[in-house]
């Protein structure tokens, strides 16, 4: 089972040899067996890598993320066919029942707000009960937008009344970086499951190629928020990125067992697919942050 998140931060050449990713820089040559790698992040734009290596990484379902000149995630690589039965899965996905999608989305929103309330409680902040009340007020498909109301209360309480998600500040830089890591991880599971990332449950933006992943990642966002709150970044650089990267290997609880967040996301995504295929929301296994 893959478990390592590998980050290439400086000038290097990456190629493939006998099951290993070989990393050559000015000073050293090192090898990492591909079976150990779950996520590969190319942070430096001065990295070169071979097509042979990329093919082997994709075959092993390694998520490959490339960063821009500011070292922020810019794009990723997804396989055309992540599952042997992807044609069947896509046909089913296109025909997913609209009511079933709304039921699943309602459960996802409730869990997101529940996790947001827990984050506030963990840090000894107020308004957690208000968020839980929003869950009680939830309508089918979240017609009254309890998610939006909860988000406003939540972020103001967590980061201060003057905080806005549109600000250019270290907190938002950290949040955006963390969210992009979670999105990429969910993308991997969607593709590996044989589904299309473009066809969402609720998100339906014609310019967003990750609508389904954006739906699925919603309850996981508060885990990033808690990490950033604990970090309280006055800057956003290499050290802060490493803290967020470690979140992927942190242990969470799902189905009454502890798993790294990477593995928990895999279990969670599969449970959502099972739930919508069988039209049974009780099939969903949500990830719990047992702090």
Coordinates of N, CA and C in Angstrom, one line a residue, residues 88-290:
X88 N -18.2 1.3 -17.9 CA -19.5 1.0 -17.2 C -19.8 2.0 -16.1
X89 N -18.7 2.4 -15.3 CA -18.9 3.3 -14.2 C -19.4 4.7 -14.8
X90 N -18.8 5.1 -15.9 CA -19.2 6.4 -16.5 C -20.6 6.4 -16.9
X91 N -21.1 5.3 -17.5 CA -22.5 5.2 -18.0 C -23.4 5.3 -16.8
X92 N -23.0 4.6 -15.7 CA -23.8 4.7 -14.5 C -23.8 6.1 -13.9
X93 N -22.6 6.7 -13.9 CA -22.5 8.1 -13.4 C -23.4 9.1 -14.1
X94 N -23.4 9.0 -15.4 CA -24.3 9.8 -16.3 C -25.7 9.7 -15.9
X95 N -26.1 8.4 -15.5 CA -27.5 8.1 -15.2 C -27.8 8.2 -13.7
X96 N -26.9 8.7 -12.9 CA -27.2 8.8 -11.5 C -28.5 9.6 -11.2
X97 N -29.4 9.0 -10.4 CA -30.7 9.6 -10.0 C -30.5 11.0 -9.4
X98 N -31.3 12.0 -9.8 CA -31.2 13.3 -9.3 C -31.5 13.4 -7.8
X99 N -32.6 12.6 -7.4 CA -33.0 12.6 -6.0 C -31.9 12.0 -5.1
X100 N -31.3 10.9 -5.7 CA -30.2 10.3 -4.9 C -29.0 11.2 -4.7
X101 N -28.7 12.0 -5.8 CA -27.6 12.9 -5.7 C -27.9 14.0 -4.6
X102 N -29.1 14.4 -4.5 CA -29.5 15.5 -3.5 C -29.4 14.9 -2.1
X103 N -29.8 13.6 -2.0 CA -29.8 13.0 -0.7 C -28.3 12.9 -0.2
X104 N -27.4 12.5 -1.1 CA -26.0 12.4 -0.8 C -25.4 13.8 -0.5
X105 N -25.8 14.8 -1.3 CA -25.3 16.1 -1.1 C -25.7 16.7 0.3
X106 N -27.0 16.4 0.6 CA -27.5 16.9 1.9 C -26.7 16.3 3.1
X107 N -26.4 15.0 3.0 CA -25.5 14.4 4.0 C -24.1 14.9 4.1
X108 N -23.6 15.2 2.9 CA -22.2 15.8 2.8 C -22.2 17.2 3.5
X109 N -23.2 18.0 3.2 CA -23.2 19.3 3.8 C -23.4 19.3 5.3
X110 N -24.2 18.4 5.8 CA -24.4 18.2 7.2 C -23.1 17.8 7.9
X111 N -22.4 16.9 7.3 CA -21.1 16.5 7.9 C -20.1 17.6 7.8
X112 N -20.1 18.4 6.8 CA -19.1 19.5 6.7 C -19.4 20.5 7.9
X113 N -20.7 20.8 8.1 CA -21.0 21.8 9.1 C -20.7 21.1 10.5
X114 N -21.0 19.9 10.6 CA -20.7 19.1 11.9 C -19.2 19.2 12.2
X115 N -18.3 19.0 11.2 CA -16.9 19.1 11.4 C -16.4 20.5 11.7
X116 N -17.1 21.5 11.1 CA -16.8 22.9 11.4 C -17.1 23.2 12.8
X117 N -18.2 22.7 13.3 CA -18.6 22.9 14.7 C -17.6 22.3 15.6
X118 N -17.1 21.1 15.3 CA -16.1 20.5 16.1 C -14.8 21.3 16.1
X119 N -14.4 21.8 15.0 CA -13.2 22.7 15.0 C -13.3 23.8 15.9
X120 N -14.4 24.5 15.9 CA -14.6 25.6 16.9 C -14.5 25.1 18.3
X121 N -15.1 24.0 18.6 CA -15.1 23.4 19.9 C -13.7 23.1 20.4
X122 N -12.9 22.5 19.4 CA -11.5 22.1 19.7 C -10.7 23.3 20.2
X123 N -10.9 24.5 19.6 CA -10.2 25.7 19.9 C -10.8 26.5 20.9
X124 N -11.9 26.0 21.6 CA -12.5 26.7 22.6 C -13.3 28.0 22.2
X125 N -13.7 28.0 20.9 CA -14.4 29.1 20.4 C -15.9 29.0 20.5
X126 N -16.6 30.1 20.4 CA -18.1 30.1 20.5 C -18.7 29.7 19.1
X127 N -20.0 29.7 19.1 CA -20.8 29.5 17.9 C -20.9 28.0 17.4
X128 N -20.2 27.1 18.1 CA -20.4 25.7 17.6 C -21.8 25.2 17.7
X129 N -22.5 25.7 18.7 CA -23.9 25.3 18.9 C -24.8 25.9 17.8
X130 N -24.4 27.1 17.4 CA -25.2 27.7 16.3 C -25.0 26.9 15.0
X131 N -23.8 26.4 14.7 CA -23.6 25.6 13.5 C -24.4 24.3 13.6
X132 N -24.4 23.7 14.8 CA -25.2 22.5 14.9 C -26.7 22.7 14.7
X133 N -27.2 23.9 15.1 CA -28.5 24.3 14.8 C -28.8 24.4 13.3
X134 N -27.8 24.8 12.6 CA -28.0 24.9 11.1 C -28.3 23.5 10.6
X135 N -27.7 22.5 11.2 CA -27.9 21.1 10.7 C -29.4 20.8 10.9
X136 N -29.9 21.2 12.1 CA -31.3 20.9 12.4 C -32.2 21.6 11.5
X137 N -31.8 22.7 10.9 CA -32.6 23.5 10.0 C -32.4 23.1 8.5
X138 N -31.5 22.1 8.3 CA -31.2 21.7 7.0 C -32.4 21.2 6.2
X139 N -32.6 21.7 5.0 CA -33.7 21.3 4.1 C -33.1 20.4 3.0
X140 N -33.9 19.6 2.4 CA -33.4 18.6 1.4 C -32.7 19.4 0.3
X141 N -31.5 18.9 0.0 CA -30.6 19.6 -1.0 C -30.1 20.9 -0.6
X142 N -30.2 21.2 0.7 CA -29.8 22.5 1.3 C -30.4 23.7 0.5
X143 N -31.7 23.7 0.3 CA -32.3 24.8 -0.4 C -32.1 26.1 0.2
X144 N -32.1 26.2 1.5 CA -31.9 27.5 2.3 C -30.5 27.9 2.5
X145 N -29.5 27.1 1.8 CA -28.1 27.5 1.9 C -27.6 27.6 3.3
X146 N -27.9 26.6 4.1 CA -27.3 26.5 5.5 C -25.8 26.4 5.4
X147 N -25.2 25.8 4.3 CA -23.8 25.7 4.2 C -23.1 27.1 4.1
X148 N -23.7 28.0 3.3 CA -23.2 29.3 3.1 C -23.3 30.1 4.4
X149 N -24.4 30.0 5.1 CA -24.6 30.8 6.4 C -23.6 30.2 7.4
X150 N -23.4 28.9 7.5 CA -22.5 28.3 8.4 C -21.0 28.8 8.1
X151 N -20.7 28.8 6.9 CA -19.3 29.2 6.5 C -19.0 30.6 7.0
X152 N -19.9 31.5 6.8 CA -19.7 32.9 7.2 C -19.4 33.0 8.8
X153 N -20.3 32.3 9.5 CA -20.2 32.3 11.0 C -18.9 31.6 11.4
X154 N -18.6 30.5 10.7 CA -17.4 29.7 11.1 C -16.1 30.4 10.9
X155 N -15.9 31.0 9.7 CA -14.6 31.7 9.4 C -14.4 32.9 10.2
X156 N -15.5 33.7 10.5 CA -15.4 34.8 11.3 C -15.0 34.5 12.7
X157 N -15.6 33.4 13.2 CA -15.2 32.9 14.6 C -13.8 32.3 14.6
X158 N -13.4 31.6 13.6 CA -12.1 30.9 13.6 C -11.0 31.8 13.4
X159 N -11.1 32.8 12.4 CA -10.0 33.7 12.1 C -10.2 35.1 12.3
X160 N -11.4 35.5 12.9 CA -11.6 36.9 13.3 C -12.6 37.5 12.3
X161 N -13.3 38.5 12.9 CA -14.4 39.2 12.1 C -13.9 39.9 10.9
X162 N -12.6 40.3 10.9 CA -12.0 41.1 9.7 C -11.5 40.1 8.6
X163 N -11.6 38.8 8.9 CA -11.1 37.9 7.9 C -12.0 37.7 6.8
X164 N -11.5 37.6 5.6 CA -12.3 37.3 4.4 C -11.5 36.3 3.5
X165 N -12.1 35.4 2.9 CA -11.5 34.4 2.1 C -10.9 35.0 0.8
X166 N -11.2 36.3 0.5 CA -10.7 36.9 -0.7 C -9.4 37.7 -0.4
X167 N -9.0 37.8 0.9 CA -7.8 38.5 1.3 C -6.6 37.8 0.8
X168 N -5.6 38.6 0.5 CA -4.2 38.1 0.2 C -3.4 38.1 1.4
X169 N -3.4 37.0 2.1 CA -2.7 36.9 3.4 C -2.2 35.5 3.6
X170 N -1.3 35.3 4.6 CA -0.7 33.9 4.8 C -1.8 32.9 5.2
X171 N -2.8 33.3 5.9 CA -3.8 32.3 6.3 C -4.5 31.8 5.0
X172 N -4.9 32.7 4.1 CA -5.6 32.2 2.9 C -4.7 31.4 2.0
X173 N -3.4 31.8 2.0 CA -2.4 31.1 1.2 C -2.3 29.6 1.7
X174 N -2.3 29.5 3.0 CA -2.2 28.2 3.6 C -3.5 27.4 3.4
X175 N -4.6 28.0 3.5 CA -5.9 27.3 3.3 C -6.0 26.8 1.8
X176 N -5.6 27.7 0.9 CA -5.7 27.4 -0.5 C -4.7 26.2 -0.8
X177 N -3.5 26.2 -0.3 CA -2.6 25.2 -0.5 C -3.1 23.8 0.1
X178 N -3.6 23.9 1.3 CA -4.2 22.7 1.9 C -5.4 22.1 1.1
X179 N -6.3 23.0 0.7 CA -7.4 22.6 0.0 C -7.0 21.9 -1.4
X180 N -6.0 22.5 -2.0 CA -5.5 22.0 -3.3 C -5.0 20.6 -3.1
X181 N -4.3 20.3 -2.0 CA -3.8 19.0 -1.7 C -4.9 18.0 -1.5
X182 N -5.9 18.4 -0.8 CA -7.1 17.5 -0.6 C -7.8 17.2 -1.9
X183 N -8.0 18.3 -2.7 CA -8.7 18.1 -4.0 C -7.9 17.2 -4.9
X184 N -6.6 17.3 -4.9 CA -5.8 16.4 -5.7 C -6.0 14.9 -5.3
X185 N -6.0 14.8 -3.9 CA -6.1 13.4 -3.4 C -7.5 12.8 -3.7
X186 N -8.5 13.6 -3.6 CA -9.8 13.1 -4.0 C -9.9 12.9 -5.5
X187 N -9.3 13.7 -6.3 CA -9.3 13.5 -7.7 C -8.7 12.1 -8.0
X188 N -7.7 11.8 -7.3 CA -7.0 10.4 -7.5 C -8.0 9.3 -7.3
X189 N -8.8 9.4 -6.2 CA -9.7 8.4 -5.8 C -10.9 8.3 -6.8
X190 N -11.4 9.4 -7.3 CA -12.4 9.5 -8.3 C -12.0 8.8 -9.6
X191 N -10.8 9.1 -10.0 CA -10.3 8.5 -11.3 C -10.0 7.0 -11.1
X192 N -9.4 6.7 -9.9 CA -9.1 5.3 -9.7 C -10.4 4.5 -9.5
X193 N -11.5 5.1 -9.1 CA -12.8 4.4 -9.0 C -13.5 4.2 -10.4
X194 N -12.9 4.9 -11.4 CA -13.5 4.7 -12.7 C -14.5 5.8 -13.1
X195 N -14.6 6.8 -12.3 CA -15.6 7.9 -12.6 C -15.0 9.1 -13.2
X196 N -15.8 10.0 -13.6 CA -15.4 11.3 -14.2 C -15.4 12.4 -13.1
X197 N -14.3 13.2 -13.0 CA -14.3 14.2 -12.0 C -15.2 15.4 -12.4
X198 N -15.5 15.5 -13.7 CA -16.3 16.6 -14.2 C -17.8 16.6 -13.8
X199 N -18.3 15.4 -13.6 CA -19.8 15.3 -13.3 C -20.1 15.2 -11.9
X200 N -20.5 16.3 -11.3 CA -20.7 16.4 -9.8 C -22.1 16.0 -9.3
X201 N -22.2 16.0 -8.0 CA -23.5 15.8 -7.4 C -24.2 17.2 -7.3
X202 N -23.5 18.2 -6.8 CA -24.1 19.5 -6.6 C -23.4 20.5 -7.5
X203 N -22.0 20.5 -7.4 CA -21.2 21.5 -8.2 C -21.5 21.1 -9.7
X204 N -21.7 22.2 -10.5 CA -22.1 22.0 -11.9 C -21.5 23.1 -12.8
X205 N -20.3 23.5 -12.5 CA -19.7 24.6 -13.3 C -19.1 24.1 -14.5
X206 N -19.5 24.6 -15.7 CA -18.9 24.1 -16.9 C -17.4 24.4 -17.1
X207 N -16.9 25.3 -16.3 CA -15.5 25.6 -16.4 C -14.6 24.8 -15.3
X208 N -15.3 24.0 -14.5 CA -14.6 23.3 -13.5 C -14.6 21.8 -13.9
X209 N -13.3 21.3 -14.1 CA -13.2 19.9 -14.4 C -13.2 19.0 -13.2
X210 N -13.3 19.5 -12.0 CA -13.3 18.7 -10.8 C -14.6 18.9 -10.0
X211 N -15.7 19.0 -10.6 CA -17.0 19.2 -9.9 C -17.3 18.1 -8.9
X212 N -17.1 16.8 -9.3 CA -17.4 15.8 -8.3 C -16.4 15.8 -7.1
X213 N -15.1 16.0 -7.4 CA -14.1 16.1 -6.3 C -14.4 17.2 -5.4
X214 N -14.9 18.4 -5.9 CA -15.2 19.5 -5.1 C -16.4 19.2 -4.2
X215 N -17.3 18.3 -4.7 CA -18.4 17.9 -3.8 C -17.9 17.0 -2.7
X216 N -17.1 16.0 -3.0 CA -16.6 15.0 -2.1 C -15.7 15.6 -1.0
X217 N -14.9 16.6 -1.3 CA -13.9 17.1 -0.4 C -14.5 18.0 0.7
X218 N -15.8 18.4 0.5 CA -16.3 19.4 1.5 C -16.2 19.1 2.9
X219 N -16.5 17.8 3.4 CA -16.4 17.5 4.8 C -14.9 17.4 5.3
X220 N -14.0 17.4 4.4 CA -12.6 17.3 4.7 C -11.9 18.7 4.9
X221 N -12.5 19.7 4.3 CA -12.0 21.0 4.4 C -11.7 21.5 5.9
X222 N -12.6 21.2 6.8 CA -12.4 21.7 8.2 C -11.1 21.1 8.8
X223 N -10.6 19.9 8.3 CA -9.3 19.4 8.8 C -8.2 20.3 8.4
X224 N -8.3 20.8 7.2 CA -7.3 21.8 6.8 C -7.4 23.1 7.6
X225 N -8.6 23.6 7.8 CA -8.8 24.8 8.6 C -8.2 24.7 10.0
X226 N -8.4 23.5 10.6 CA -7.9 23.3 12.0 C -6.3 23.3 12.0
X227 N -5.8 22.7 10.9 CA -4.3 22.7 10.8 C -3.8 24.1 10.7
X228 N -4.4 24.9 9.8 CA -4.0 26.3 9.6 C -4.2 27.2 10.9
X229 N -5.3 26.9 11.6 CA -5.6 27.7 12.8 C -4.5 27.4 13.8
X230 N -4.1 26.1 13.9 CA -3.1 25.7 14.9 C -1.7 26.3 14.5
X231 N -1.5 26.3 13.2 CA -0.2 26.9 12.7 C -0.1 28.4 12.9
X232 N -1.3 29.1 12.7 CA -1.3 30.6 12.8 C -0.2 31.2 12.1
X233 N -0.2 31.0 10.7 CA 1.0 31.5 9.9 C 1.1 33.0 9.8
X234 N 2.3 33.5 10.1 CA 2.6 34.9 9.8 C 3.2 35.1 8.5
X235 N 3.6 33.9 7.9 CA 4.1 33.9 6.5 C 3.7 32.5 6.0
X236 N 3.9 32.4 4.7 CA 3.6 31.1 4.1 C 4.7 30.7 3.2
X237 N 5.5 29.8 3.7 CA 6.7 29.4 2.9 C 6.9 27.9 3.1
X238 N 8.2 27.4 2.9 CA 8.5 26.0 2.9 C 8.0 25.3 4.2
X239 N 8.3 25.9 5.3 CA 8.0 25.2 6.6 C 6.5 25.0 6.8
X240 N 5.7 26.0 6.4 CA 4.3 26.0 6.5 C 3.7 24.9 5.5
X241 N 4.3 24.8 4.4 CA 3.8 23.8 3.4 C 4.1 22.4 3.9
X242 N 5.2 22.2 4.6 CA 5.6 20.9 5.1 C 4.6 20.5 6.2
X243 N 4.1 21.4 7.0 CA 3.1 21.1 8.0 C 1.8 20.6 7.4
X244 N 1.4 21.3 6.3 CA 0.2 20.9 5.6 C 0.4 19.6 4.9
X245 N 1.5 19.3 4.4 CA 1.8 18.0 3.7 C 1.7 16.9 4.7
X246 N 2.1 17.1 6.0 CA 2.1 16.1 7.0 C 0.6 15.7 7.4
X247 N -0.3 16.6 7.1 CA -1.7 16.4 7.4 C -2.2 15.1 6.6
X248 N -1.6 14.9 5.4 CA -2.0 13.7 4.7 C -1.6 12.4 5.3
X249 N -0.6 12.4 6.2 CA -0.2 11.2 6.9 C -0.6 11.1 8.3
X250 N -1.4 12.2 8.7 CA -1.9 12.2 10.1 C -3.0 11.1 10.2
X251 N -3.2 10.6 11.4 CA -4.2 9.5 11.6 C -5.6 10.1 11.9
X252 N -6.6 9.6 11.2 CA -8.0 10.0 11.5 C -8.8 8.7 11.7
X253 N -10.0 8.8 12.1 CA -10.8 7.6 12.3 C -11.9 7.5 11.2
X254 N -12.0 6.3 10.7 CA -13.1 6.0 9.7 C -13.5 4.6 9.9
X255 N -14.8 4.3 9.9 CA -15.3 3.0 10.2 C -14.7 2.4 11.4
X256 N -14.6 3.2 12.5 CA -14.1 2.8 13.8 C -12.6 2.3 13.8
X257 N -11.9 2.7 12.8 CA -10.5 2.3 12.7 C -9.7 3.6 12.4
X258 N -8.4 3.6 12.9 CA -7.5 4.7 12.5 C -6.8 4.4 11.2
X259 N -6.8 5.5 10.4 CA -6.1 5.4 9.1 C -5.4 6.8 8.8
X260 N -4.4 6.8 8.0 CA -3.9 8.0 7.6 C -5.0 8.7 6.8
X261 N -4.9 10.1 6.7 CA -5.9 10.8 5.9 C -5.9 10.3 4.5
X262 N -4.8 10.0 3.9 CA -4.7 9.5 2.5 C -5.6 8.2 2.4
X263 N -5.4 7.3 3.3 CA -6.2 6.0 3.2 C -7.7 6.3 3.6
X264 N -7.9 7.2 4.5 CA -9.3 7.5 4.9 C -10.1 8.1 3.8
X265 N -9.4 8.9 3.0 CA -10.1 9.5 1.8 C -10.5 8.5 0.8
X266 N -9.6 7.5 0.7 CA -9.9 6.4 -0.3 C -11.2 5.6 0.2
X267 N -11.2 5.3 1.5 CA -12.4 4.6 2.0 C -13.7 5.4 1.9
X268 N -13.5 6.7 2.3 CA -14.7 7.6 2.2 C -15.2 7.8 0.8
X269 N -14.4 8.0 -0.2 CA -14.8 8.2 -1.5 C -15.5 6.9 -2.1
X270 N -15.0 5.8 -1.8 CA -15.6 4.5 -2.2 C -17.0 4.4 -1.6
X271 N -17.1 4.7 -0.3 CA -18.4 4.6 0.4 C -19.4 5.5 -0.2
X272 N -19.0 6.7 -0.7 CA -20.0 7.6 -1.4 C -20.4 7.0 -2.7
X273 N -19.5 6.4 -3.4 CA -19.9 5.8 -4.7 C -20.9 4.6 -4.5
X274 N -20.6 3.9 -3.4 CA -21.5 2.7 -3.1 C -22.9 3.3 -2.7
X275 N -22.9 4.4 -1.9 CA -24.1 4.9 -1.5 C -25.0 5.4 -2.6
X276 N -24.4 6.1 -3.6 CA -25.2 6.6 -4.7 C -25.6 5.5 -5.7
X277 N -24.7 4.5 -5.8 CA -25.1 3.4 -6.7 C -26.2 2.6 -6.1
X278 N -26.3 2.5 -4.8 CA -27.3 1.7 -4.2 C -28.4 2.6 -3.6
X279 N -28.3 3.9 -3.8 CA -29.3 4.8 -3.3 C -29.6 4.7 -1.8
X280 N -28.5 4.6 -1.1 CA -28.6 4.4 0.4 C -27.5 5.2 1.1
X281 N -27.9 6.3 1.7 CA -27.0 7.2 2.4 C -26.3 6.6 3.6
X282 N -26.9 5.5 4.1 CA -26.3 4.9 5.3 C -24.9 4.2 4.9
X283 N -24.7 4.1 3.6 CA -23.4 3.4 3.2 C -22.2 4.4 3.3
X284 N -22.5 5.7 3.5 CA -21.4 6.7 3.5 C -20.6 6.5 4.9
X285 N -19.3 6.4 4.7 CA -18.4 6.4 5.9 C -17.7 7.7 5.9
X286 N -18.0 8.6 6.9 CA -17.3 9.8 7.0 C -16.1 9.7 7.9
X287 N -15.2 10.6 7.6 CA -13.9 10.7 8.3 C -14.1 11.5 9.6
X288 N -13.6 11.0 10.7 CA -13.7 11.7 12.0 C -12.3 12.2 12.4
X289 N -12.3 13.4 12.9 CA -11.0 14.0 13.5 C -11.2 13.9 15.0
X290 N -10.5 12.9 15.6 CA -10.7 12.6 17.0 C -9.6 13.3 17.8

